Amino acid sequence: MRRGYIFQGMLSSDQIRSAVDAELASTKFIDVHTHLFMPSLGNLGLWGIDELVTYHYLEAELFRSSPVKPAEYFTLSKLEKADLIWRTLFVENAPVSEATRGVVSVLHAFDLPTSSSDLKKAREFFASRDYHEHIADVFKLAGISEVAMTNDPLDPEEAPLWEKGAMHHSQFHPVLRLDRILNKWPDHFHVLQSKGYKVDSELGGNSISEVRRFLDVWSKLMKPVYMACSLPDTFAYPENSVRAKLLTEAVLPVCREYDLPLSLMIGVRYLVNPALQLAGDGVGKADLRALERLCCEFPENRFLSSVLSRENQHELTVYARKFSNLMLFGCWWFLNNPSVVEEITRERLEMLGTTFIPQHSDARILEQVIYKWRNTRRTLGPILANSYDLLAQDGRAVNVGDIQKGVKRLFRTNFEHWTSLP
Ligand code: FIX
Ligand code: ZN
């Protein structure tokens, strides 16, 4: 998008806001954490209206407005689920929550009716789309150039696709996801055994070197830009545990060997309501001294971190001031709402300047990037402008170049440098 403004020299307060909005609109962001998949991973990639409407955020909201019980709901077909959610959350009620309004935003972006009594026209539209062209249109509407994926080497559906040589895509960066190894070793070590890795449940014998060999094989196969793991609110380090041993003796050394950051996403209370399945996770305040100790004891490793509890955000920001090998990213999951994004981003700008990554979409369905990034630009515009305005008020002239460099650093170069993206 051409920059629709030409300001020379020192900017006034109004010009600062215009310049920030214009730079946010014209800069193509990197989406540093999603659950999207490159086209060669086939049906793992979710897109279209029925996936959008049955997003797990909306399933959680459905059960607050419908008498249907989760057990009954999960027996329905995808189309039946979507029809029920559409009727309940979009027809019988005005869609004023973040997740429901997001679907409206996507429909509006494609000039589709947003208050229909059914999904007929939307289904016809998405059925008419060429997938590859659709991806290009969606990325353009979202103002993003590329996304980081979430790729699980122990997922029985995804792993074989990589092993068969799934074609890489320049706009979809692989991320080696470690949850099944670090959080559920007892349930998954046998999968490594079945692939010829001499590992056991207690990490005896050559287990650690075999896990490192497994990570080496997958680092070569996937070519990830970072490794990642979500962790419970109870995550602790140091700790005499299988997770701590795997993390410090296998994962972190392989990250150093391949010059990869490790992303630690801390604070999930898994399945607080199991009946809701993927929508059943909750949030808990974590003890971030675990992150502090890891950053301190492994200065040669680079860490990305996003934490789920609002109550952890201020101390996480302070930790980023203490450890230059720690890069904060995003307002994760239950935090990705304007009221909380504003608070978190303001305190990060105040304490870190532009040395953090403000947001990621966490998109699970392709078109979600459209509304998640529109919301981010809308929320962050005035906040970022305020930072530059205060600078001007306090005696340092602000010019367009300052703003261009700041926006680019926040939404591109911080991640590029952290992950050594080409
Ligand atoms: O662990 C994660 O990557 C989380 O983001 C997901 O598990 C979560 O379900 C989600 O999609 C949140 O937005
Ligand atoms: Zn996620």
Short mmCIF file of C-alpha atoms and ligand atoms in Angstrom, two decimals:
data_model
loop_
_atom_site.label_atom_id
_atom_site.label_comp_id
_atom_site.label_asym_id
_atom_site.label_seq_id
_atom_site.Cartn_x
_atom_site.Cartn_y
_atom_site.Cartn_z
CA MET A 1 0.00 0.00 0.00
CA ARG A 2 1.45 3.48 -0.91
CA ARG A 3 1.97 5.72 2.06
CA GLY A 4 -0.80 8.32 1.65
CA TYR A 5 1.07 11.08 3.40
CA ILE A 6 4.19 13.19 2.93
CA PHE A 7 5.30 14.84 6.14
CA GLN A 8 8.67 16.58 6.18
CA GLY A 9 10.66 17.33 9.32
CA MET A 10 9.23 17.58 12.82
CA LEU A 11 5.68 16.20 13.13
CA SER A 12 2.78 17.76 15.01
CA SER A 13 0.66 15.64 17.33
CA ASP A 14 -1.98 15.03 14.66
CA GLN A 15 0.68 14.24 12.08
CA ILE A 16 2.26 11.72 14.46
CA ARG A 17 -1.03 9.84 14.77
CA SER A 18 -1.55 9.92 11.00
CA ALA A 19 1.98 8.72 10.36
CA VAL A 20 1.67 5.87 12.88
CA ASP A 21 -1.64 4.73 11.41
CA ALA A 22 -0.23 4.94 7.89
CA GLU A 23 2.91 2.96 8.79
CA LEU A 24 0.87 0.29 10.58
CA ALA A 25 -1.39 0.06 7.53
CA SER A 26 1.43 -0.11 4.98
CA THR A 27 3.91 -2.34 6.83
CA LYS A 28 3.47 -6.06 6.18
CA PHE A 29 3.77 -7.80 9.55
CA ILE A 30 5.28 -11.16 10.39
CA ASP A 31 2.80 -13.29 12.38
CA VAL A 32 5.14 -15.04 14.80
CA HIS A 33 2.77 -17.70 16.18
CA THR A 34 -0.16 -19.38 14.43
CA HIS A 35 -1.72 -22.82 13.99
CA LEU A 36 -1.92 -22.35 10.23
CA PHE A 37 -0.29 -24.85 7.88
CA MET A 38 1.56 -24.50 4.58
CA PRO A 39 -0.51 -25.81 1.61
CA SER A 40 1.56 -29.01 1.25
CA LEU A 41 0.26 -30.13 4.67
CA GLY A 42 -3.16 -30.49 3.07
CA ASN A 43 -6.27 -30.77 5.19
CA LEU A 44 -4.42 -29.79 8.35
CA GLY A 45 -4.89 -26.24 7.09
CA LEU A 46 -8.32 -25.00 8.15
CA TRP A 47 -10.17 -22.28 6.26
CA GLY A 48 -13.68 -21.14 5.29
CA ILE A 49 -16.86 -20.14 7.08
CA ASP A 50 -17.71 -23.42 8.81
CA GLU A 51 -14.24 -23.59 10.39
CA LEU A 52 -14.42 -19.90 11.35
CA VAL A 53 -17.79 -20.31 13.05
CA THR A 54 -16.81 -23.48 14.95
CA TYR A 55 -13.56 -21.95 16.32
CA HIS A 56 -13.07 -23.21 19.87
CA TYR A 57 -13.39 -19.68 21.24
CA LEU A 58 -16.95 -19.62 19.82
CA GLU A 59 -17.77 -23.12 21.04
CA ALA A 60 -17.05 -21.92 24.59
CA GLU A 61 -19.38 -18.95 24.01
CA LEU A 62 -22.09 -21.17 22.52
CA PHE A 63 -22.58 -23.12 25.74
CA ARG A 64 -23.36 -19.87 27.57
CA SER A 65 -26.25 -19.03 25.25
CA SER A 66 -27.62 -22.40 24.15
CA PRO A 67 -29.23 -25.22 26.14
CA VAL A 68 -27.20 -27.73 24.09
CA LYS A 69 -24.79 -29.75 26.21
CA PRO A 70 -21.18 -30.29 25.06
CA ALA A 71 -21.63 -34.07 24.81
CA GLU A 72 -24.59 -33.56 22.45
CA TYR A 73 -22.86 -30.75 20.51
CA PHE A 74 -19.76 -32.80 19.74
CA THR A 75 -21.89 -35.50 18.10
CA LEU A 76 -23.07 -33.01 15.46
CA SER A 77 -21.51 -32.67 11.99
CA LYS A 78 -19.31 -29.65 11.20
CA LEU A 79 -22.17 -28.02 9.27
CA GLU A 80 -24.68 -28.71 12.07
CA LYS A 81 -22.28 -27.22 14.63
CA ALA A 82 -21.76 -24.13 12.46
CA ASP A 83 -25.49 -23.66 11.89
CA LEU A 84 -26.16 -23.92 15.64
CA ILE A 85 -23.41 -21.45 16.55
CA TRP A 86 -24.41 -19.02 13.81
CA ARG A 87 -28.05 -19.05 14.89
CA THR A 88 -27.25 -18.78 18.60
CA LEU A 89 -24.38 -16.27 18.65
CA PHE A 90 -24.98 -14.25 15.46
CA VAL A 91 -28.76 -14.28 14.82
CA GLU A 92 -30.44 -14.66 18.22
CA ASN A 93 -27.77 -12.42 19.81
CA ALA A 94 -25.72 -9.47 18.49
CA PRO A 95 -22.12 -10.72 18.02
CA VAL A 96 -20.40 -8.21 20.31
CA SER A 97 -17.64 -10.43 21.75
CA GLU A 98 -14.13 -10.26 20.21
CA ALA A 99 -14.36 -13.72 18.65
CA THR A 100 -17.88 -13.35 17.24
CA ARG A 101 -17.20 -9.85 15.90
CA GLY A 102 -14.10 -11.29 14.25
CA VAL A 103 -16.21 -13.55 12.05
CA VAL A 104 -18.35 -10.55 11.10
CA SER A 105 -15.16 -8.68 10.19
CA VAL A 106 -14.03 -11.49 7.87
CA LEU A 107 -17.42 -11.68 6.12
CA HIS A 108 -17.37 -7.89 5.70
CA ALA A 109 -13.83 -8.00 4.29
CA PHE A 110 -15.12 -10.25 1.48
CA ASP A 111 -18.29 -8.13 0.98
CA LEU A 112 -20.44 -11.00 2.26
CA PRO A 113 -23.70 -10.44 4.16
CA THR A 114 -23.01 -10.16 7.90
CA SER A 115 -26.53 -10.53 9.30
CA SER A 116 -27.97 -13.39 7.25
CA SER A 117 -30.20 -15.86 9.02
CA ASP A 118 -28.04 -18.68 7.61
CA LEU A 119 -24.61 -19.41 6.12
CA LYS A 120 -25.75 -20.26 2.59
CA LYS A 121 -24.15 -17.33 0.75
CA ALA A 122 -20.95 -17.53 2.76
CA ARG A 123 -20.63 -21.26 2.06
CA GLU A 124 -21.15 -20.65 -1.65
CA PHE A 125 -18.44 -17.97 -1.66
CA PHE A 126 -15.79 -20.00 0.14
CA ALA A 127 -16.61 -23.07 -1.97
CA SER A 128 -15.87 -20.96 -5.05
CA ARG A 129 -12.38 -19.94 -3.91
CA ASP A 130 -9.11 -21.26 -5.30
CA TYR A 131 -7.12 -22.14 -2.16
CA HIS A 132 -3.78 -20.72 -3.25
CA GLU A 133 -5.33 -17.48 -4.54
CA HIS A 134 -7.38 -17.32 -1.34
CA ILE A 135 -4.24 -17.54 0.81
CA ALA A 136 -2.71 -14.65 -1.13
CA ASP A 137 -5.90 -12.56 -0.80
CA VAL A 138 -6.18 -13.29 2.93
CA PHE A 139 -2.55 -12.36 3.64
CA LYS A 140 -3.04 -9.12 1.67
CA LEU A 141 -6.23 -8.24 3.57
CA ALA A 142 -4.47 -9.02 6.87
CA GLY A 143 -1.38 -6.99 5.96
CA ILE A 144 1.01 -9.85 6.71
CA SER A 145 3.86 -11.22 4.61
CA GLU A 146 4.37 -14.53 6.40
CA VAL A 147 3.37 -16.64 9.39
CA ALA A 148 5.11 -19.02 11.79
CA MET A 149 3.34 -22.37 12.03
CA THR A 150 3.03 -24.90 14.89
CA ASN A 151 4.39 -28.27 13.72
CA ASP A 152 4.30 -31.35 15.93
CA PRO A 153 6.76 -34.14 15.01
CA LEU A 154 4.73 -36.57 17.13
CA ASP A 155 1.36 -35.74 15.62
CA PRO A 156 0.27 -38.98 13.89
CA GLU A 157 -1.41 -37.03 11.07
CA GLU A 158 1.26 -34.37 10.49
CA ALA A 159 4.54 -36.27 11.03
CA PRO A 160 4.14 -38.63 8.03
CA LEU A 161 3.55 -35.65 5.72
CA TRP A 162 6.92 -34.17 6.71
CA GLU A 163 8.60 -37.58 6.44
CA LYS A 164 7.21 -37.91 2.90
CA GLY A 165 8.83 -34.55 2.03
CA ALA A 166 6.11 -31.88 2.40
CA MET A 167 7.10 -28.92 0.27
CA HIS A 168 8.17 -25.83 2.18
CA HIS A 169 6.48 -22.48 1.46
CA SER A 170 8.30 -19.16 1.82
CA GLN A 171 5.34 -17.57 3.65
CA PHE A 172 4.87 -20.39 6.18
CA HIS A 173 7.80 -20.82 8.60
CA PRO A 174 8.00 -24.18 10.42
CA VAL A 175 8.15 -24.26 14.21
CA LEU A 176 9.15 -27.47 15.99
CA ARG A 177 6.56 -27.95 18.74
CA LEU A 178 7.68 -29.92 21.81
CA ASP A 179 4.56 -30.28 24.02
CA ARG A 180 4.26 -34.06 23.64
CA ILE A 181 7.94 -34.51 24.47
CA LEU A 182 8.30 -32.04 27.33
CA ASN A 183 4.83 -32.26 28.89
CA LYS A 184 3.68 -35.78 28.05
CA TRP A 185 6.85 -37.90 27.84
CA PRO A 186 5.26 -40.94 29.54
CA ASP A 187 2.50 -40.97 26.90
CA HIS A 188 4.78 -40.48 23.90
CA PHE A 189 8.29 -41.90 24.47
CA HIS A 190 7.09 -45.17 22.94
CA VAL A 191 6.56 -43.33 19.62
CA LEU A 192 10.30 -42.50 19.55
CA GLN A 193 11.02 -46.14 20.49
CA SER A 194 8.88 -47.30 17.55
CA LYS A 195 11.02 -45.11 15.28
CA GLY A 196 14.23 -46.76 16.52
CA TYR A 197 15.29 -44.28 19.21
CA LYS A 198 16.62 -46.05 22.31
CA VAL A 199 14.71 -44.07 24.94
CA ASP A 200 12.81 -45.07 28.07
CA SER A 201 10.28 -43.49 30.42
CA GLU A 202 12.90 -42.53 33.04
CA LEU A 203 15.46 -41.21 30.52
CA GLY A 204 17.88 -43.99 31.42
CA GLY A 205 20.76 -45.25 29.25
CA ASN A 206 21.29 -43.18 26.09
CA SER A 207 17.81 -41.62 26.23
CA ILE A 208 19.07 -38.03 26.29
CA SER A 209 21.45 -38.49 23.36
CA GLU A 210 18.68 -40.31 21.49
CA VAL A 211 16.24 -37.43 22.09
CA ARG A 212 18.92 -35.07 20.80
CA ARG A 213 19.25 -37.29 17.73
CA PHE A 214 15.47 -37.13 17.24
CA LEU A 215 15.53 -33.32 17.47
CA ASP A 216 18.51 -33.25 15.11
CA VAL A 217 16.63 -35.33 12.53
CA TRP A 218 13.53 -33.11 12.78
CA SER A 219 15.54 -29.88 12.75
CA LYS A 220 17.05 -30.97 9.46
CA LEU A 221 13.68 -32.15 8.10
CA MET A 222 11.49 -29.21 9.18
CA LYS A 223 14.09 -26.41 9.13
CA PRO A 224 12.21 -24.63 11.95
CA VAL A 225 12.71 -20.93 12.71
CA TYR A 226 12.33 -21.71 16.42
CA MET A 227 11.29 -24.49 18.79
CA ALA A 228 8.26 -24.01 21.04
CA CYS A 229 6.35 -25.45 23.95
CA SER A 230 3.29 -24.43 25.90
CA LEU A 231 3.72 -25.00 29.62
CA PRO A 232 1.32 -25.22 32.57
CA ASP A 233 0.98 -22.50 35.21
CA THR A 234 2.78 -24.92 37.54
CA PHE A 235 5.90 -25.03 35.35
CA ALA A 236 8.96 -24.93 37.59
CA TYR A 237 12.71 -24.72 37.03
CA PRO A 238 15.05 -25.85 38.47
CA GLU A 239 13.16 -29.05 39.13
CA ASN A 240 14.09 -32.72 39.52
CA SER A 241 11.87 -33.88 36.67
CA VAL A 242 11.89 -35.55 33.27
CA ARG A 243 10.78 -32.25 31.72
CA ALA A 244 13.66 -30.28 33.24
CA LYS A 245 16.19 -32.96 32.15
CA LEU A 246 14.83 -33.05 28.59
CA LEU A 247 14.71 -29.25 28.44
CA THR A 248 18.25 -28.58 29.70
CA GLU A 249 20.11 -31.63 28.36
CA ALA A 250 18.40 -32.16 25.01
CA VAL A 251 16.28 -29.24 23.82
CA LEU A 252 18.45 -26.25 24.78
CA PRO A 253 21.70 -27.81 23.46
CA VAL A 254 20.06 -28.60 20.09
CA CYS A 255 18.66 -25.05 19.96
CA ARG A 256 22.22 -23.75 20.47
CA GLU A 257 23.57 -26.13 17.83
CA TYR A 258 21.02 -24.93 15.25
CA ASP A 259 21.01 -21.31 16.52
CA LEU A 260 17.27 -21.51 17.22
CA PRO A 261 15.31 -19.61 19.87
CA LEU A 262 13.10 -21.59 22.25
CA SER A 263 9.59 -20.23 22.75
CA LEU A 264 8.13 -20.84 26.21
CA MET A 265 4.39 -20.14 26.44
CA ILE A 266 3.57 -20.40 30.12
CA GLY A 267 0.39 -20.36 32.17
CA VAL A 268 -2.10 -22.83 30.74
CA ARG A 269 -4.40 -24.80 33.04
CA TYR A 270 -5.18 -27.63 30.66
CA LEU A 271 -8.76 -28.87 30.40
CA VAL A 272 -10.24 -27.14 33.44
CA ASN A 273 -13.48 -28.26 31.81
CA PRO A 274 -12.67 -31.43 29.82
CA ALA A 275 -16.21 -31.55 28.40
CA LEU A 276 -15.35 -28.54 26.21
CA GLN A 277 -12.41 -30.37 24.58
CA LEU A 278 -10.11 -27.80 22.82
CA ALA A 279 -12.20 -25.02 24.37
CA GLY A 280 -11.67 -26.46 27.85
CA ASP A 281 -8.33 -24.89 28.78
CA GLY A 282 -8.06 -22.17 31.41
CA VAL A 283 -5.40 -19.82 32.75
CA GLY A 284 -3.26 -19.73 35.88
CA LYS A 285 -0.68 -17.31 37.30
CA ALA A 286 2.75 -18.87 36.84
CA ASP A 287 5.94 -18.57 38.90
CA LEU A 288 8.14 -16.77 36.37
CA ARG A 289 11.24 -17.43 38.42
CA ALA A 290 11.46 -20.55 36.23
CA LEU A 291 11.89 -18.34 33.17
CA GLU A 292 14.28 -16.11 35.10
CA ARG A 293 16.52 -19.07 36.02
CA LEU A 294 16.52 -20.46 32.46
CA CYS A 295 17.45 -17.06 30.96
CA CYS A 296 20.16 -16.64 33.59
CA GLU A 297 21.65 -20.16 33.42
CA PHE A 298 21.55 -20.44 29.63
CA PRO A 299 22.84 -17.05 28.35
CA GLU A 300 23.86 -18.65 25.04
CA ASN A 301 20.23 -19.60 24.35
CA ARG A 302 17.70 -17.11 23.01
CA PHE A 303 14.19 -17.34 24.44
CA LEU A 304 10.85 -16.16 23.14
CA SER A 305 8.11 -15.98 25.75
CA SER A 306 4.44 -15.23 26.04
CA VAL A 307 2.58 -15.85 29.28
CA LEU A 308 -1.13 -16.34 29.66
CA SER A 309 -2.00 -14.67 32.95
CA ARG A 310 -2.63 -10.91 32.95
CA GLU A 311 -1.19 -10.94 36.49
CA ASN A 312 2.17 -12.13 35.14
CA GLN A 313 2.60 -9.42 32.51
CA HIS A 314 4.34 -6.70 34.49
CA GLU A 315 6.98 -9.04 35.94
CA LEU A 316 7.51 -10.61 32.51
CA THR A 317 8.26 -7.13 31.16
CA VAL A 318 10.69 -6.51 34.01
CA TYR A 319 12.43 -9.81 33.21
CA ALA A 320 12.89 -8.65 29.62
CA ARG A 321 14.79 -5.66 31.03
CA LYS A 322 17.02 -8.03 32.99
CA PHE A 323 17.75 -10.57 30.26
CA SER A 324 18.72 -9.52 26.73
CA ASN A 325 18.32 -13.16 25.64
CA LEU A 326 14.57 -12.90 26.32
CA MET A 327 12.17 -11.59 23.63
CA LEU A 328 8.55 -11.07 24.64
CA PHE A 329 5.83 -11.65 22.11
CA GLY A 330 2.11 -11.24 21.83
CA CYS A 331 -0.96 -10.85 23.99
CA TRP A 332 -1.76 -14.52 24.09
CA TRP A 333 -5.23 -16.17 23.87
CA PHE A 334 -7.40 -14.78 26.72
CA LEU A 335 -5.25 -11.61 26.66
CA ASN A 336 -5.94 -10.83 23.00
CA ASN A 337 -8.74 -8.38 23.77
CA PRO A 338 -8.35 -4.60 23.32
CA SER A 339 -8.80 -3.78 27.01
CA VAL A 340 -5.89 -6.03 27.99
CA VAL A 341 -3.76 -5.53 24.86
CA GLU A 342 -3.74 -1.80 25.59
CA GLU A 343 -2.50 -2.25 29.17
CA ILE A 344 0.16 -4.82 28.26
CA THR A 345 1.48 -2.91 25.23
CA ARG A 346 1.68 0.40 27.10
CA GLU A 347 3.77 -1.07 29.90
CA ARG A 348 6.02 -2.83 27.41
CA LEU A 349 6.63 0.40 25.44
CA GLU A 350 7.29 2.26 28.68
CA MET A 351 9.83 -0.29 29.93
CA LEU A 352 11.24 -1.80 26.73
CA GLY A 353 10.87 0.83 24.00
CA THR A 354 10.47 -1.06 20.72
CA THR A 355 12.46 -4.14 21.80
CA PHE A 356 9.55 -6.61 21.88
CA ILE A 357 7.05 -8.22 19.50
CA PRO A 358 3.61 -6.73 20.28
CA GLN A 359 1.32 -9.36 18.88
CA HIS A 360 0.74 -12.69 17.19
CA SER A 361 -2.60 -13.92 15.87
CA ASP A 362 -2.64 -17.51 17.17
CA ALA A 363 -4.90 -18.06 14.16
CA ARG A 364 -6.20 -21.62 13.78
CA ILE A 365 -8.30 -20.81 10.73
CA LEU A 366 -6.71 -18.97 7.80
CA GLU A 367 -9.10 -16.01 7.56
CA GLN A 368 -8.76 -15.19 11.28
CA VAL A 369 -5.57 -13.27 10.48
CA ILE A 370 -7.78 -10.67 8.78
CA TYR A 371 -9.63 -9.65 11.95
CA LYS A 372 -6.86 -10.36 14.44
CA TRP A 373 -4.46 -8.03 12.66
CA ARG A 374 -7.15 -5.41 11.93
CA ASN A 375 -7.92 -5.35 15.66
CA THR A 376 -4.22 -5.09 16.50
CA ARG A 377 -3.70 -2.09 14.20
CA ARG A 378 -6.85 -0.42 15.55
CA THR A 379 -5.82 -0.94 19.19
CA LEU A 380 -2.11 -0.20 18.90
CA GLY A 381 -2.33 2.89 16.64
CA PRO A 382 -3.21 5.38 19.40
CA ILE A 383 -0.92 3.66 21.92
CA LEU A 384 2.14 3.83 19.66
CA ALA A 385 1.28 7.40 18.58
CA ASN A 386 1.07 8.40 22.25
CA SER A 387 4.63 7.16 22.85
CA TYR A 388 5.98 9.33 20.03
CA ASP A 389 3.78 12.26 21.06
CA LEU A 390 5.19 12.18 24.59
CA LEU A 391 8.70 12.19 23.09
CA ALA A 392 7.88 15.29 21.05
CA GLN A 393 6.27 16.99 24.06
CA ASP A 394 9.40 16.31 26.10
CA GLY A 395 11.64 18.04 23.61
CA ARG A 396 12.82 15.57 20.97
CA ALA A 397 11.45 16.24 17.46
CA VAL A 398 9.81 13.14 15.92
CA ASN A 399 10.02 12.54 12.19
CA VAL A 400 8.50 9.96 9.85
CA GLY A 401 11.73 7.97 9.79
CA ASP A 402 11.51 7.42 13.55
CA ILE A 403 8.03 5.97 13.18
CA GLN A 404 8.86 3.86 10.15
CA LYS A 405 11.85 2.32 11.97
CA GLY A 406 9.85 1.73 15.14
CA VAL A 407 6.93 0.00 13.43
CA LYS A 408 9.28 -2.13 11.34
CA ARG A 409 11.26 -3.17 14.40
CA LEU A 410 8.15 -4.09 16.42
CA PHE A 411 6.43 -6.09 13.69
CA ARG A 412 9.32 -7.41 11.60
CA THR A 413 13.00 -6.95 12.42
CA ASN A 414 12.82 -7.99 16.09
CA PHE A 415 11.60 -11.42 14.93
CA GLU A 416 13.89 -11.56 11.88
CA HIS A 417 16.97 -10.88 13.98
CA TRP A 418 15.86 -13.19 16.83
CA THR A 419 15.27 -16.11 14.49
CA SER A 420 17.98 -15.26 11.94
CA LEU A 421 15.27 -15.31 9.27
CA PRO A 422 16.87 -14.89 5.84
O1 FIX B 1 -0.54 -23.72 22.96
C1 FIX B 1 -0.93 -22.93 22.09
O2 FIX B 1 -0.29 -22.70 21.02
C2 FIX B 1 -2.25 -22.21 22.30
O3 FIX B 1 -2.25 -21.00 21.59
C3 FIX B 1 -3.39 -23.07 21.80
O4 FIX B 1 -3.29 -24.33 22.39
C4 FIX B 1 -4.76 -22.46 22.11
O5 FIX B 1 -5.77 -23.43 21.95
C5 FIX B 1 -5.08 -21.33 21.19
O6 FIX B 1 -5.29 -21.55 20.02
C6 FIX B 1 -5.17 -20.04 21.73
O7 FIX B 1 -5.41 -19.04 21.01
ZN ZN B 2 -1.15 -21.14 19.89
#
